[in-house]
PDB file of C-alpha atoms in Angstrom:
ATOM      1  CA  GLY A   1      14.890 -39.149  24.833  1.00 68.00           C
ATOM      2  CA  ALA A   2      13.339 -40.885  27.827  1.00 84.00           C
ATOM      3  CA  VAL A   3      14.212 -44.702  28.050  1.00 91.00           C
ATOM      4  CA  VAL A   4      12.861 -47.025  30.767  1.00 94.00           C
ATOM      5  CA  SER A   5      14.187 -50.689  30.736  1.00 96.00           C
ATOM      6  CA  GLN A   6      13.041 -53.511  32.626  1.00 97.00           C
ATOM      7  CA  HIS A   7      14.659 -56.818  33.594  1.00 97.00           C
ATOM      8  CA  PRO A   8      13.943 -59.527  33.110  1.00 97.00           C
ATOM      9  CA  SER A   9      11.663 -59.462  30.165  1.00 96.00           C
ATOM     10  CA  TRP A  10      10.048 -62.717  31.269  1.00 96.00           C
ATOM     11  CA  VAL A  11      10.292 -65.079  34.294  1.00 97.00           C
ATOM     12  CA  ILE A  12       9.130 -68.502  34.875  1.00 97.00           C
ATOM     13  CA  CYS A  13       9.075 -69.462  38.763  1.00 96.00           C
ATOM     14  CA  LYS A  14       8.168 -72.279  41.111  1.00 96.00           C
ATOM     15  CA  SER A  15       5.264 -71.473  43.648  1.00 97.00           C
ATOM     16  CA  GLY A  16       6.629 -70.170  46.806  1.00 96.00           C
ATOM     17  CA  THR A  17       9.771 -68.590  45.352  1.00 97.00           C
ATOM     18  CA  SER A  18      10.470 -64.807  45.367  1.00 97.00           C
ATOM     19  CA  VAL A  19      11.152 -62.727  41.977  1.00 97.00           C
ATOM     20  CA  LYS A  20      12.575 -59.512  41.653  1.00 97.00           C
ATOM     21  CA  ILE A  21      11.957 -57.245  38.915  1.00 98.00           C
ATOM     22  CA  GLU A  22      14.212 -54.030  38.058  1.00 97.00           C
ATOM     23  CA  CYS A  23      13.085 -51.090  36.403  1.00 96.00           C
ATOM     24  CA  ARG A  24      15.741 -48.403  35.264  1.00 96.00           C
ATOM     25  CA  SER A  25      15.534 -45.180  33.784  1.00 93.00           C
ATOM     26  CA  LEU A  26      18.281 -45.077  31.253  1.00 93.00           C
ATOM     27  CA  ASP A  27      18.820 -41.183  30.569  1.00 89.00           C
ATOM     28  CA  PHE A  28      17.060 -39.458  33.038  1.00 88.00           C
ATOM     29  CA  GLN A  29      16.600 -39.301  36.740  1.00 87.00           C
ATOM     30  CA  ALA A  30      13.376 -40.348  38.048  1.00 87.00           C
ATOM     31  CA  THR A  31      12.423 -39.388  41.521  1.00 81.00           C
ATOM     32  CA  THR A  32       9.228 -41.248  41.188  1.00 90.00           C
ATOM     33  CA  MET A  33       8.537 -44.595  39.586  1.00 93.00           C
ATOM     34  CA  PHE A  34       5.263 -46.625  39.281  1.00 94.00           C
ATOM     35  CA  TRP A  35       4.494 -50.248  39.206  1.00 96.00           C
ATOM     36  CA  TYR A  36       1.420 -51.611  37.678  1.00 95.00           C
ATOM     37  CA  ARG A  37       0.323 -55.111  36.720  1.00 96.00           C
ATOM     38  CA  GLN A  38      -1.874 -56.108  33.802  1.00 94.00           C
ATOM     39  CA  PHE A  39      -4.032 -59.352  33.299  1.00 91.00           C
ATOM     40  CA  PRO A  40      -4.510 -60.635  29.694  1.00 87.00           C
ATOM     41  CA  LYS A  41      -6.859 -58.388  27.750  1.00 84.00           C
ATOM     42  CA  GLN A  42      -7.159 -55.849  30.621  1.00 88.00           C
ATOM     43  CA  SER A  43      -6.144 -52.427  31.812  1.00 90.00           C
ATOM     44  CA  LEU A  44      -3.239 -51.451  33.830  1.00 92.00           C
ATOM     45  CA  MET A  45      -3.978 -51.310  37.529  1.00 93.00           C
ATOM     46  CA  LEU A  46      -1.422 -49.320  39.436  1.00 92.00           C
ATOM     47  CA  MET A  47      -0.120 -51.192  42.466  1.00 94.00           C
ATOM     48  CA  ALA A  48       2.320 -48.704  44.092  1.00 93.00           C
ATOM     49  CA  THR A  49       4.177 -45.277  43.752  1.00 91.00           C
ATOM     50  CA  SER A  50       7.789 -45.748  44.266  1.00 88.00           C
ATOM     51  CA  ASN A  51       9.796 -42.726  45.643  1.00 85.00           C
ATOM     52  CA  GLU A  52      13.487 -42.429  45.769  1.00 82.00           C
ATOM     53  CA  GLY A  53      14.686 -42.399  49.316  1.00 81.00           C
ATOM     54  CA  SER A  54      11.488 -43.101  50.898  1.00 83.00           C
ATOM     55  CA  LYS A  55       8.818 -46.002  51.314  1.00 87.00           C
ATOM     56  CA  ALA A  56       6.374 -46.788  48.540  1.00 91.00           C
ATOM     57  CA  THR A  57       2.858 -45.696  48.517  1.00 91.00           C
ATOM     58  CA  TYR A  58       0.586 -48.677  47.763  1.00 94.00           C
ATOM     59  CA  GLU A  59      -2.824 -48.651  46.455  1.00 92.00           C
ATOM     60  CA  GLN A  60      -5.672 -50.160  48.315  1.00 92.00           C
ATOM     61  CA  GLY A  61      -6.011 -53.963  48.051  1.00 93.00           C
ATOM     62  CA  VAL A  62      -2.135 -54.323  47.185  1.00 95.00           C
ATOM     63  CA  GLU A  63      -0.259 -56.210  49.975  1.00 94.00           C
ATOM     64  CA  LYS A  64       2.992 -54.353  50.904  1.00 93.00           C
ATOM     65  CA  ASP A  65       4.339 -57.283  52.486  1.00 94.00           C
ATOM     66  CA  LYS A  66       3.669 -59.436  49.524  1.00 96.00           C
ATOM     67  CA  PHE A  67       5.085 -56.876  46.745  1.00 97.00           C
ATOM     68  CA  LEU A  68       8.309 -55.407  48.190  1.00 95.00           C
ATOM     69  CA  ILE A  69       9.420 -52.186  46.508  1.00 94.00           C
ATOM     70  CA  ASN A  70      12.748 -50.597  46.644  1.00 90.00           C
ATOM     71  CA  HIS A  71      13.856 -47.192  45.044  1.00 88.00           C
ATOM     72  CA  ALA A  72      17.518 -46.910  46.025  1.00 81.00           C
ATOM     73  CA  SER A  73      18.469 -44.729  43.366  1.00 88.00           C
ATOM     74  CA  LEU A  74      17.329 -41.858  40.991  1.00 88.00           C
ATOM     75  CA  THR A  75      17.518 -44.539  38.207  1.00 92.00           C
ATOM     76  CA  LEU A  76      16.476 -47.810  39.649  1.00 94.00           C
ATOM     77  CA  SER A  77      13.281 -49.287  41.482  1.00 94.00           C
ATOM     78  CA  THR A  78      12.875 -52.988  42.215  1.00 95.00           C
ATOM     79  CA  LEU A  79       9.769 -54.842  42.729  1.00 97.00           C
ATOM     80  CA  THR A  80      10.097 -58.179  44.555  1.00 97.00           C
ATOM     81  CA  VAL A  81       7.141 -60.624  44.592  1.00 97.00           C
ATOM     82  CA  THR A  82       7.631 -62.524  47.722  1.00 97.00           C
ATOM     83  CA  SER A  83       6.447 -66.245  47.889  1.00 96.00           C
ATOM     84  CA  ALA A  84       4.855 -66.049  44.439  1.00 96.00           C
ATOM     85  CA  HIS A  85       1.780 -68.034  43.785  1.00 96.00           C
ATOM     86  CA  PRO A  86       0.024 -68.884  40.493  1.00 96.00           C
ATOM     87  CA  GLU A  87      -2.441 -65.936  40.935  1.00 95.00           C
ATOM     88  CA  ASP A  88       0.562 -63.606  41.037  1.00 96.00           C
ATOM     89  CA  SER A  89       1.029 -64.494  37.241  1.00 96.00           C
ATOM     90  CA  SER A  90       0.713 -61.346  35.309  1.00 96.00           C
ATOM     91  CA  PHE A  91       2.342 -58.685  33.106  1.00 96.00           C
ATOM     92  CA  TYR A  92       4.355 -56.272  35.388  1.00 97.00           C
ATOM     93  CA  ILE A  93       4.961 -53.013  33.949  1.00 96.00           C
ATOM     94  CA  CYS A  94       6.791 -49.949  35.668  1.00 96.00           C
ATOM     95  CA  SER A  95       7.124 -46.278  34.639  1.00 94.00           C
ATOM     96  CA  ALA A  96       9.121 -43.441  35.588  1.00 92.00           C
ATOM     97  CA  ARG A  97       8.110 -40.050  35.794  1.00 87.00           C
ATOM     98  CA  LYS A  98       9.825 -37.028  33.982  1.00 77.00           C
ATOM     99  CA  LEU A  99       8.675 -33.990  35.519  1.00 68.00           C
ATOM    100  CA  ALA A 100       7.710 -31.337  32.792  1.00 63.00           C
ATOM    101  CA  GLY A 101       6.227 -28.391  34.361  1.00 62.00           C
ATOM    102  CA  ASP A 102       3.219 -29.541  36.153  1.00 62.00           C
ATOM    103  CA  ILE A 103       2.708 -32.516  33.768  1.00 68.00           C
ATOM    104  CA  ASN A 104       2.858 -36.051  34.981  1.00 67.00           C
ATOM    105  CA  GLU A 105       4.676 -37.572  32.087  1.00 76.00           C
ATOM    106  CA  GLN A 106       5.303 -41.259  32.301  1.00 85.00           C
ATOM    107  CA  PHE A 107       7.558 -43.287  30.194  1.00 89.00           C
ATOM    108  CA  PHE A 108       6.776 -46.917  30.384  1.00 92.00           C
ATOM    109  CA  GLY A 109       9.213 -49.834  30.641  1.00 94.00           C
ATOM    110  CA  PRO A 110       8.566 -52.739  28.164  1.00 95.00           C
ATOM    111  CA  GLY A 111       7.008 -54.948  30.925  1.00 96.00           C
ATOM    112  CA  THR A 112       7.815 -58.334  32.587  1.00 97.00           C
ATOM    113  CA  ARG A 113       5.827 -61.186  32.166  1.00 96.00           C
ATOM    114  CA  LEU A 114       5.817 -63.472  35.264  1.00 97.00           C
ATOM    115  CA  THR A 115       4.478 -66.941  35.174  1.00 97.00           C
ATOM    116  CA  VAL A 116       4.345 -68.780  38.732  1.00 97.00           C
ATOM    117  CA  LEU A 117       3.946 -72.482  38.430  1.00 96.00           C
TER     118      LEU A 117
ATOM    119  CA  SER B   1     -13.145 -48.883  40.472  1.00 40.00           C
ATOM    120  CA  GLN B   2     -10.036 -46.744  39.881  1.00 46.00           C
ATOM    121  CA  GLN B   3     -10.672 -47.225  35.965  1.00 55.00           C
ATOM    122  CA  GLY B   4     -12.576 -45.100  33.699  1.00 66.00           C
ATOM    123  CA  GLU B   5     -14.292 -46.627  30.942  1.00 76.00           C
ATOM    124  CA  GLU B   6     -13.724 -46.785  27.173  1.00 79.00           C
ATOM    125  CA  ASP B   7     -15.600 -47.716  24.319  1.00 82.00           C
ATOM    126  CA  PRO B   8     -16.049 -49.583  22.291  1.00 88.00           C
ATOM    127  CA  GLN B   9     -14.028 -52.494  23.903  1.00 89.00           C
ATOM    128  CA  ALA B  10     -13.001 -53.795  20.525  1.00 93.00           C
ATOM    129  CA  LEU B  11     -12.909 -52.068  17.216  1.00 95.00           C
ATOM    130  CA  SER B  12     -12.543 -53.848  13.849  1.00 96.00           C
ATOM    131  CA  ILE B  13     -11.896 -51.722  10.499  1.00 96.00           C
ATOM    132  CA  GLN B  14     -10.370 -51.713   7.020  1.00 97.00           C
ATOM    133  CA  GLU B  15      -7.315 -50.055   6.211  1.00 97.00           C
ATOM    134  CA  GLY B  16      -7.877 -46.446   5.305  1.00 97.00           C
ATOM    135  CA  GLU B  17     -10.934 -45.989   7.572  1.00 97.00           C
ATOM    136  CA  ASN B  18     -11.019 -43.788  10.517  1.00 97.00           C
ATOM    137  CA  ALA B  19     -10.994 -45.213  13.936  1.00 97.00           C
ATOM    138  CA  THR B  20     -12.666 -43.549  16.924  1.00 97.00           C
ATOM    139  CA  MET B  21     -12.191 -44.321  20.597  1.00 96.00           C
ATOM    140  CA  ASN B  22     -13.887 -42.741  23.340  1.00 95.00           C
ATOM    141  CA  CYS B  23     -12.953 -42.486  27.000  1.00 94.00           C
ATOM    142  CA  SER B  24     -14.902 -41.396  30.039  1.00 94.00           C
ATOM    143  CA  TYR B  25     -13.765 -40.696  33.663  1.00 92.00           C
ATOM    144  CA  LYS B  26     -14.803 -39.823  37.025  1.00 90.00           C
ATOM    145  CA  THR B  27     -12.788 -37.045  38.775  1.00 88.00           C
ATOM    146  CA  SER B  28     -11.473 -33.796  37.794  1.00 89.00           C
ATOM    147  CA  ILE B  29      -8.214 -33.750  36.192  1.00 89.00           C
ATOM    148  CA  ASN B  30      -4.977 -31.943  35.334  1.00 87.00           C
ATOM    149  CA  ASN B  31      -4.646 -33.677  32.147  1.00 89.00           C
ATOM    150  CA  LEU B  32      -5.473 -36.687  30.116  1.00 92.00           C
ATOM    151  CA  GLN B  33      -3.128 -38.927  28.060  1.00 93.00           C
ATOM    152  CA  TRP B  34      -3.410 -41.653  25.328  1.00 95.00           C
ATOM    153  CA  TYR B  35      -1.323 -44.449  24.988  1.00 94.00           C
ATOM    154  CA  ARG B  36      -0.894 -47.386  22.752  1.00 96.00           C
ATOM    155  CA  GLN B  37       0.112 -51.010  23.529  1.00 94.00           C
ATOM    156  CA  ASN B  38       1.127 -53.765  21.143  1.00 92.00           C
ATOM    157  CA  SER B  39       0.434 -56.956  22.530  1.00 86.00           C
ATOM    158  CA  GLY B  40       2.485 -58.135  25.142  1.00 82.00           C
ATOM    159  CA  ARG B  41       4.802 -55.190  25.179  1.00 86.00           C
ATOM    160  CA  GLY B  42       4.898 -51.776  27.006  1.00 87.00           C
ATOM    161  CA  LEU B  43       3.098 -48.591  26.370  1.00 91.00           C
ATOM    162  CA  VAL B  44       3.808 -45.953  23.922  1.00 91.00           C
ATOM    163  CA  HIS B  45       2.893 -42.235  24.708  1.00 90.00           C
ATOM    164  CA  LEU B  46       0.675 -40.775  21.955  1.00 94.00           C
ATOM    165  CA  ILE B  47      -0.412 -37.421  23.031  1.00 94.00           C
ATOM    166  CA  LEU B  48      -1.556 -35.379  26.163  1.00 92.00           C
ATOM    167  CA  ILE B  49      -4.240 -32.964  26.202  1.00 94.00           C
ATOM    168  CA  ARG B  50      -4.698 -30.359  29.248  1.00 92.00           C
ATOM    169  CA  SER B  51      -7.767 -29.798  31.095  1.00 92.00           C
ATOM    170  CA  ASN B  52      -7.849 -26.080  29.446  1.00 94.00           C
ATOM    171  CA  GLU B  53      -7.722 -27.720  25.976  1.00 96.00           C
ATOM    172  CA  ARG B  54     -10.506 -28.792  23.880  1.00 97.00           C
ATOM    173  CA  GLU B  55      -8.686 -30.474  20.853  1.00 98.00           C
ATOM    174  CA  LYS B  56      -5.217 -31.542  19.981  1.00 97.00           C
ATOM    175  CA  HIS B  57      -3.687 -32.903  16.780  1.00 96.00           C
ATOM    176  CA  SER B  58      -0.540 -35.042  16.253  1.00 95.00           C
ATOM    177  CA  GLY B  59       0.011 -36.320  12.919  1.00 96.00           C
ATOM    178  CA  ARG B  60      -3.108 -38.934  12.021  1.00 97.00           C
ATOM    179  CA  LEU B  61      -4.365 -38.630  15.604  1.00 97.00           C
ATOM    180  CA  ARG B  62      -6.911 -36.216  16.953  1.00 98.00           C
ATOM    181  CA  VAL B  63      -7.759 -35.847  20.600  1.00 98.00           C
ATOM    182  CA  THR B  64     -10.835 -33.980  21.967  1.00 98.00           C
ATOM    183  CA  LEU B  65     -11.612 -33.468  25.513  1.00 97.00           C
ATOM    184  CA  ASP B  66     -14.992 -32.378  27.056  1.00 97.00           C
ATOM    185  CA  THR B  67     -14.373 -31.595  30.891  1.00 95.00           C
ATOM    186  CA  SER B  68     -18.162 -31.010  31.237  1.00 95.00           C
ATOM    187  CA  LYS B  69     -19.037 -34.391  30.320  1.00 95.00           C
ATOM    188  CA  LYS B  70     -15.613 -35.984  31.684  1.00 95.00           C
ATOM    189  CA  SER B  71     -14.993 -37.575  28.277  1.00 95.00           C
ATOM    190  CA  SER B  72     -12.612 -37.665  25.511  1.00 96.00           C
ATOM    191  CA  SER B  73     -12.073 -39.115  22.322  1.00 97.00           C
ATOM    192  CA  LEU B  74      -9.252 -40.376  19.928  1.00 97.00           C
ATOM    193  CA  LEU B  75      -9.538 -40.407  16.166  1.00 98.00           C
ATOM    194  CA  ILE B  76      -7.078 -42.078  13.980  1.00 98.00           C
ATOM    195  CA  THR B  77      -7.459 -41.144  10.582  1.00 97.00           C
ATOM    196  CA  ALA B  78      -6.769 -43.061   7.502  1.00 97.00           C
ATOM    197  CA  SER B  79      -5.833 -46.003   9.511  1.00 97.00           C
ATOM    198  CA  ARG B  80      -2.927 -48.694   8.622  1.00 97.00           C
ATOM    199  CA  ALA B  81      -2.491 -52.357   9.610  1.00 96.00           C
ATOM    200  CA  ALA B  82       0.475 -51.154  11.996  1.00 96.00           C
ATOM    201  CA  ASP B  83      -1.977 -49.272  14.025  1.00 97.00           C
ATOM    202  CA  THR B  84      -3.458 -52.465  15.160  1.00 97.00           C
ATOM    203  CA  ALA B  85      -2.871 -52.391  19.126  1.00 96.00           C
ATOM    204  CA  SER B  86      -4.737 -51.534  22.284  1.00 95.00           C
ATOM    205  CA  TYR B  87      -5.306 -47.930  23.015  1.00 96.00           C
ATOM    206  CA  PHE B  88      -5.830 -46.625  26.658  1.00 95.00           C
ATOM    207  CA  CYS B  89      -6.525 -43.418  27.985  1.00 95.00           C
ATOM    208  CA  ALA B  90      -5.061 -42.096  31.352  1.00 93.00           C
ATOM    209  CA  THR B  91      -6.071 -39.645  33.629  1.00 91.00           C
ATOM    210  CA  ALA B  92      -4.052 -37.323  35.933  1.00 84.00           C
ATOM    211  CA  PRO B  93      -6.500 -36.558  38.716  1.00 81.00           C
ATOM    212  CA  LEU B  94      -6.262 -33.221  40.544  1.00 78.00           C
ATOM    213  CA  SER B  95      -6.210 -35.036  43.720  1.00 74.00           C
ATOM    214  CA  GLY B  96      -2.828 -36.681  44.451  1.00 61.00           C
ATOM    215  CA  GLY B  97      -0.728 -34.004  43.416  1.00 56.00           C
ATOM    216  CA  TYR B  98      -0.451 -34.714  39.710  1.00 52.00           C
ATOM    217  CA  ASN B  99       1.413 -38.118  40.638  1.00 71.00           C
ATOM    218  CA  LYS B 100      -0.900 -40.712  39.666  1.00 81.00           C
ATOM    219  CA  LEU B 101      -2.133 -41.722  36.150  1.00 87.00           C
ATOM    220  CA  ILE B 102      -5.576 -43.667  36.131  1.00 88.00           C
ATOM    221  CA  PHE B 103      -6.009 -45.819  33.007  1.00 91.00           C
ATOM    222  CA  GLY B 104      -9.154 -46.787  31.464  1.00 91.00           C
ATOM    223  CA  ALA B 105     -10.138 -50.119  30.148  1.00 90.00           C
ATOM    224  CA  GLY B 106      -8.792 -49.873  26.785  1.00 93.00           C
ATOM    225  CA  THR B 107      -9.823 -50.340  23.170  1.00 94.00           C
ATOM    226  CA  ARG B 108      -8.739 -53.254  21.119  1.00 94.00           C
ATOM    227  CA  LEU B 109      -8.413 -52.019  17.703  1.00 97.00           C
ATOM    228  CA  ALA B 110      -7.762 -54.421  14.671  1.00 97.00           C
ATOM    229  CA  VAL B 111      -6.956 -52.770  11.347  1.00 97.00           C
ATOM    230  CA  HIS B 112      -7.489 -55.395   8.338  1.00 96.00           C
ATOM    231  CA  PRO B 113      -5.495 -54.936   5.338  1.00 92.00           C
TER     232      PRO B 113
END
């Protein structure tokens, strides 16, 4: 199997606070994890690629100081939304890459719904 | 935009009918994958088709890929109410070292009993 978990599954916070979301690969090691955000009825937008032991690679338009990513181990990546504002409210989904030859096979977590008041 | 396009955006059918969703993309790819997402949940991987493949089957799913047209289709046969979900195609571009997946806009499928 290839199971990815996220914690918390939902969080409500006040504007200006920081929120940390964890992404764990439970039964495999993941050198690469990905963070996406999804607005209602829209597709997934890749925010950043998280590489174990090195800095994350952010997509164009994503503020690296706003969305802090740490990939401290082969099974855990964290996304911290700093000084959250209502426009940061979204569904955040992580995925972990399991190498299968040259195939980029990603397994997705169940998502974290963030609501900023 | 990093996204490809999918059509239709929404599809409503009766149980037992077939559902066809299309996906177009912009760059050369290593492979294309289809995912399913139930409302407010994570994604479930359905099927992967490599760039050198033209058709692939998995149960009630049939996926085609036309790299010359940069398009793919997902066919769900004999649909069930439980198939109601959003379906996304995702491409693994050749550039970027097979690292990224670029998602299409998705098709929201509703299957009515």
